[in-house]
Amino acid sequence: MFHSALSALTFSSGEFLTITEDRGVSGAWSWAFAGGEQTWSPGFYRLLGLVPNAARANYDLLLSLIHPEDRHRMPALADVRQGHVPREVSARVIRPNGTLRTLSLTMEVRFSADGRPVAVSGMALDVSDREQLAQVRHEERRRRGALYLTERITTFSVGLDLVRDLPFEVAQVHGLPLEEICIDPYLLIVPEERKAFQAMAGEQIERRTFFQGIAHERLANGELWHFRILTMPVWDPEGTYLGRCGLKYPVRTGARLPAALHAGLEQCVTGPHLRAARALLDWSMMDLAQASGLSHSTVRRLEEDSEHRGSRSRLHAVEALRKAGIRFVAMDDGTLAVARN
């Protein structure tokens, strides 16, 4: 009985291929050299922006759809026939409708008993989203680096392992190895302030609360700069603690709180903050519930701090209070103040 049930849940390779192709993310192709027969799966046609079987499978057709800047990555027709193909190629495809997709193409040559190439086959995966994400991340790293070089301002994240994600330019400006700074960012602080600052920051990190501090740091050129450093905890909507996000900037310049830190700051709003905000507005819990679109019981849980920190309900309540003129202000001592415009 158990074996029969297990068999029913087992996919064949063909069934698995069909499932992935139907989702529009993969396709397969093959070419037998002896008869010249080339075969594309329906999914491969769709990846290229073609109607399945409406066009004859042909390597020249595939090459014609590859972006001109990427065609040098694809093996020439003669190289394919001789079995000289790369294991994997990433190339952009311009579909007939003008849309651009990035495909990861894997190729495998089959040989006869005497070592002659007889066929080539492969898989294609649509990695456009992955490539776009990588490009966005690259641009963000470049932007963060340029900002630190010119203004000495940067954002950063702190993982559960307490390792900081900092741009390379921080190491360049301060003249210390980036790996050491990411593990121990307090190395940047002048020795006479380092121990006290680390103890203060460490306590807030341990408690998973908002932290703000000011410290002097020495640059590689010998200059002494006064920096404000903020970090705050971040939770996902299910209440799982993800780590911290942070902002560092010179005290004399000031900086606007980025969106990521703005969200983290709102997650630090607790029940006493909500009650203080309601008092400034002369609102009841029912008033806050109506303004935020939440139930009265949800507002009560928020004010009792029985809702987890990442709850979207908290963000809705904070947004309603902001629209009514309430400001949540990060103070120099690391506390969060409530004020009215």
mmCIF file of N, CA, C and O in Angstrom, residues 1-11:
data_model
loop_
_atom_site.group_PDB
_atom_site.id
_atom_site.type_symbol
_atom_site.label_atom_id
_atom_site.label_comp_id
_atom_site.label_asym_id
_atom_site.label_seq_id
_atom_site.Cartn_x
_atom_site.Cartn_y
_atom_site.Cartn_z
ATOM 1 N N MET A 1 0.837 -1.189 0.000
ATOM 2 C CA MET A 1 0.000 0.000 0.000
ATOM 3 C C MET A 1 0.882 1.253 0.000
ATOM 4 O O MET A 1 0.670 2.172 -0.777
ATOM 5 N N PHE A 2 1.871 1.269 0.884
ATOM 6 C CA PHE A 2 2.752 2.433 0.975
ATOM 7 C C PHE A 2 3.523 2.628 -0.319
ATOM 8 O O PHE A 2 3.646 3.730 -0.825
ATOM 9 N N HIS A 3 4.030 1.540 -0.911
ATOM 10 C CA HIS A 3 4.803 1.626 -2.152
ATOM 11 C C HIS A 3 3.939 2.157 -3.279
ATOM 12 O O HIS A 3 4.378 2.977 -4.102
ATOM 13 N N SER A 4 2.673 1.724 -3.314
ATOM 14 C CA SER A 4 1.767 2.187 -4.360
ATOM 15 C C SER A 4 1.516 3.680 -4.228
ATOM 16 O O SER A 4 1.489 4.416 -5.214
ATOM 17 N N ALA A 5 1.308 4.151 -3.006
ATOM 18 C CA ALA A 5 1.071 5.575 -2.793
ATOM 19 C C ALA A 5 2.296 6.390 -3.158
ATOM 20 O O ALA A 5 2.196 7.461 -3.754
ATOM 21 N N LEU A 6 3.477 5.860 -2.817
ATOM 22 C CA LEU A 6 4.715 6.557 -3.141
ATOM 23 C C LEU A 6 4.895 6.660 -4.643
ATOM 24 O O LEU A 6 5.305 7.697 -5.182
ATOM 25 N N SER A 7 4.575 5.601 -5.378
ATOM 26 C CA SER A 7 4.705 5.606 -6.828
ATOM 27 C C SER A 7 3.802 6.658 -7.456
ATOM 28 O O SER A 7 4.150 7.304 -8.440
ATOM 29 N N ALA A 8 2.633 6.826 -6.868
ATOM 30 C CA ALA A 8 1.679 7.787 -7.422
ATOM 31 C C ALA A 8 2.185 9.220 -7.267
ATOM 32 O O ALA A 8 1.792 10.106 -8.022
ATOM 33 N N LEU A 9 3.063 9.421 -6.282
ATOM 34 C CA LEU A 9 3.582 10.757 -6.051
ATOM 35 C C LEU A 9 4.886 11.017 -6.783
ATOM 36 O O LEU A 9 5.441 12.110 -6.708
ATOM 37 N N THR A 10 5.400 10.045 -7.500
ATOM 38 C CA THR A 10 6.681 10.165 -8.178
ATOM 39 C C THR A 10 6.501 10.719 -9.582
ATOM 40 O O THR A 10 5.688 10.219 -10.353
ATOM 41 N N PHE A 11 7.247 11.755 -9.922
ATOM 42 C CA PHE A 11 7.188 12.356 -11.249
ATOM 43 C C PHE A 11 8.227 11.698 -12.153
ATOM 44 O O PHE A 11 9.357 11.452 -11.740
#
